[in-house]
JSON list of C-alpha atoms in Angstrom, two decimals:
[
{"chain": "A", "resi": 13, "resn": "UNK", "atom": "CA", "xyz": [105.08, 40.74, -25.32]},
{"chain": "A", "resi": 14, "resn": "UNK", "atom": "CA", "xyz": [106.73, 39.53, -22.23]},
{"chain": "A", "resi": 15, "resn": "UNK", "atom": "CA", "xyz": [110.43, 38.92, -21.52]},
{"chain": "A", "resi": 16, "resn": "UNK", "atom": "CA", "xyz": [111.90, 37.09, -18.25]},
{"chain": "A", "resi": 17, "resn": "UNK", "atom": "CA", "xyz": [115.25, 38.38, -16.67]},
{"chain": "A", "resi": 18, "resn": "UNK", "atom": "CA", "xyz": [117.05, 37.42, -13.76]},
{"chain": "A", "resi": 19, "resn": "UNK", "atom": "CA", "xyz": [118.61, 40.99, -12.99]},
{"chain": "A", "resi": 20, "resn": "UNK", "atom": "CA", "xyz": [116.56, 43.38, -10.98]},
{"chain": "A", "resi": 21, "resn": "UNK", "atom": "CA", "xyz": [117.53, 46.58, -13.19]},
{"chain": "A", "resi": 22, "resn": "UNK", "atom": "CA", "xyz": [117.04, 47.28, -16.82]},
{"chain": "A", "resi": 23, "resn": "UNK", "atom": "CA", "xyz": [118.07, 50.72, -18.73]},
{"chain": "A", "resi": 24, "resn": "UNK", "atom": "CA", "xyz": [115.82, 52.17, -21.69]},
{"chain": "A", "resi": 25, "resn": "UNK", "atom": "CA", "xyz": [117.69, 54.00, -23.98]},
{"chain": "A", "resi": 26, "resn": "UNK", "atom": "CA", "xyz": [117.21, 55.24, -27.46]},
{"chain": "A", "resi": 27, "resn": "UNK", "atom": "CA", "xyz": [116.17, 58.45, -29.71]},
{"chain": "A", "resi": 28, "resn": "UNK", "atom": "CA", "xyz": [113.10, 60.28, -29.95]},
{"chain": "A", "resi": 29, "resn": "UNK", "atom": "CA", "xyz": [112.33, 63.77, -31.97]},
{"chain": "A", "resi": 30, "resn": "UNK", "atom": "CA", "xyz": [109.91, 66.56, -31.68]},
{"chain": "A", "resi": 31, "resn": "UNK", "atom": "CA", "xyz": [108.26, 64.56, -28.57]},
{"chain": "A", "resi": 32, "resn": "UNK", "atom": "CA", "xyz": [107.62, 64.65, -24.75]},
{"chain": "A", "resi": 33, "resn": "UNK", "atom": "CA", "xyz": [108.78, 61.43, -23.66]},
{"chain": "A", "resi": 34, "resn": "UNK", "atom": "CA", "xyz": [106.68, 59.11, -20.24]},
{"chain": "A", "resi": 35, "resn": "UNK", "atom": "CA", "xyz": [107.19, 56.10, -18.49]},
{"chain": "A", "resi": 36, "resn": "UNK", "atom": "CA", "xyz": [104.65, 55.70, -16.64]},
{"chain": "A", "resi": 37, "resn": "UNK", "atom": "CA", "xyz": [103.14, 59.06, -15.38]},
{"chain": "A", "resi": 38, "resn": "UNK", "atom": "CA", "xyz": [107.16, 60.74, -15.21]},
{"chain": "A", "resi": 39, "resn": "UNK", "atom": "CA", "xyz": [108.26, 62.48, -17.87]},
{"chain": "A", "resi": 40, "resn": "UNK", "atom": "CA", "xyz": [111.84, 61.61, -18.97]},
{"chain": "A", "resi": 41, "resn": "UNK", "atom": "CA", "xyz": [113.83, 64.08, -19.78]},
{"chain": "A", "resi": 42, "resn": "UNK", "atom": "CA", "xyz": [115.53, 64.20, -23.44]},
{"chain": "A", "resi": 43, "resn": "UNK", "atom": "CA", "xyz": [119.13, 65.37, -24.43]},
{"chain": "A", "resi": 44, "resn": "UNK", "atom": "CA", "xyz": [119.41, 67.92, -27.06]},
{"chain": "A", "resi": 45, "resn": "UNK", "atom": "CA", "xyz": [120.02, 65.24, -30.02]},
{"chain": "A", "resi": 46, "resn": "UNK", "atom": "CA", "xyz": [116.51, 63.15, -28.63]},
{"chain": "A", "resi": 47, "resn": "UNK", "atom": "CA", "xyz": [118.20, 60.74, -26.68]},
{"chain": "A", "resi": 48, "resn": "UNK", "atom": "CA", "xyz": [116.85, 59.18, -23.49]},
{"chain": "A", "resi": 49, "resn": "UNK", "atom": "CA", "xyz": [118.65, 57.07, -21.13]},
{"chain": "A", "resi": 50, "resn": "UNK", "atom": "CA", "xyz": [116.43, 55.59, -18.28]},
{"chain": "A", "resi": 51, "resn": "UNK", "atom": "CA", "xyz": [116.95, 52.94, -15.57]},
{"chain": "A", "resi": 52, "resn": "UNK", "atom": "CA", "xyz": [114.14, 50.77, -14.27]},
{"chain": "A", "resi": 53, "resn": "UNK", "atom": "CA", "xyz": [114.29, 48.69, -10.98]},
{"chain": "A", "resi": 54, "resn": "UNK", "atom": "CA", "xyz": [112.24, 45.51, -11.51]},
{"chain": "A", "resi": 55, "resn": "UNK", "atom": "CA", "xyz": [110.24, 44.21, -8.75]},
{"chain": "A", "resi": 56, "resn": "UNK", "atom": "CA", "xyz": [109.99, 40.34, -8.50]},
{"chain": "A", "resi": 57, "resn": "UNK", "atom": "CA", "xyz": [107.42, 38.83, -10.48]},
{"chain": "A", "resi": 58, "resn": "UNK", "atom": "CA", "xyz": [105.40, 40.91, -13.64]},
{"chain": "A", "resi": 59, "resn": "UNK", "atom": "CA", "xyz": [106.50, 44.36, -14.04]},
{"chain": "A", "resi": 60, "resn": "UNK", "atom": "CA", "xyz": [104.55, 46.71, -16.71]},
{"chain": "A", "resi": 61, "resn": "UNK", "atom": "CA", "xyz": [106.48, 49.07, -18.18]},
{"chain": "A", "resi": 62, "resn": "UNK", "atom": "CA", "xyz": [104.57, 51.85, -20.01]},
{"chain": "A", "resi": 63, "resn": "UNK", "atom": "CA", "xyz": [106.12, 54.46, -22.16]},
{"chain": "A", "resi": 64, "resn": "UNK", "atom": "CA", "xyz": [103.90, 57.41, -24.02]},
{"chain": "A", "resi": 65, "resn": "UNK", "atom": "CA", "xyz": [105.29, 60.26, -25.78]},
{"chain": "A", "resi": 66, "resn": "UNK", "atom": "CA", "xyz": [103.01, 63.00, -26.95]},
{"chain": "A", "resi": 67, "resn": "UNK", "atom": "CA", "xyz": [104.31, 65.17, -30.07]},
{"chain": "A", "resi": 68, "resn": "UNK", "atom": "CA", "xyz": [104.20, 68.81, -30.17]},
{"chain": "A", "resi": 69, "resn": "UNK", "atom": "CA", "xyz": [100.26, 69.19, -31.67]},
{"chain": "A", "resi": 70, "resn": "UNK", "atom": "CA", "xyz": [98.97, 66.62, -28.75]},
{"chain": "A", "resi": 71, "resn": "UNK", "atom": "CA", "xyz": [98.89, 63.34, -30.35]},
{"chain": "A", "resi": 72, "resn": "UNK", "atom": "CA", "xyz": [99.90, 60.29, -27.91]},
{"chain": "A", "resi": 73, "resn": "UNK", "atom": "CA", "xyz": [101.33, 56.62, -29.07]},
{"chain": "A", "resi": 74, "resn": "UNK", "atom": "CA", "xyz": [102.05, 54.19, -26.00]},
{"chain": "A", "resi": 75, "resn": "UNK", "atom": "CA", "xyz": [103.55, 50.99, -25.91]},
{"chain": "A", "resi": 76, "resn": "UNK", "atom": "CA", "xyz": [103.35, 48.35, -22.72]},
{"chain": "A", "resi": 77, "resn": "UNK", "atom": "CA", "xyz": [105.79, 45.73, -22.29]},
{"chain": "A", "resi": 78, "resn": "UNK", "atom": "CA", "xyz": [105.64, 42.75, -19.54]},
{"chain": "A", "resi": 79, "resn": "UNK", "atom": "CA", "xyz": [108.69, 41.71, -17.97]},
{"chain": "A", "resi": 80, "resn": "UNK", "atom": "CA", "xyz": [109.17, 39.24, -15.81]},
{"chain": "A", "resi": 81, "resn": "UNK", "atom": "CA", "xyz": [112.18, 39.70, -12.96]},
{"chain": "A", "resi": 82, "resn": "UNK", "atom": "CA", "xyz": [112.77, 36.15, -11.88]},
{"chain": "A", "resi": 83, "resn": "UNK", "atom": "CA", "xyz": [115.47, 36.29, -9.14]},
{"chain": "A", "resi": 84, "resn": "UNK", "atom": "CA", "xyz": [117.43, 32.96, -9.19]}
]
């Protein structure tokens, strides 16, 4: 999947349970209900945003999406 924006910041944001939360190699830190809120600073051009989260016995799912920052 890839998506093309023309603003230079983007915020993730939604619920997760029982997991460890990643973008990237940083872990993002969860509130008490499983909610995330994290803001991402495109660079120009292709940006790869990679988010993992790893449940409580060690199992991982990931998901990569393109985006495209396209400053006008």
């Amino acid at each position: 999947h890839q998506t093309v924006l023309i603003t230079h910041d983007i915020y993730l944001a939604n619920f997760i349970e029982n997991d460890v939360l990643f973008l990237k190699d940083k872990e993002i830190p969860l509130g008490t209900d499983g909610s995330f809120r994290e803001e991402i600073v495109l660079s120009p051009g292709l940006n790869e945003v990679q988010l993992r989260a790893v449940n409580n016995l060690g199992k991982a799912t990931s998901i990569t999406r393109n985006i495209i920052y396209s400053p006008q």
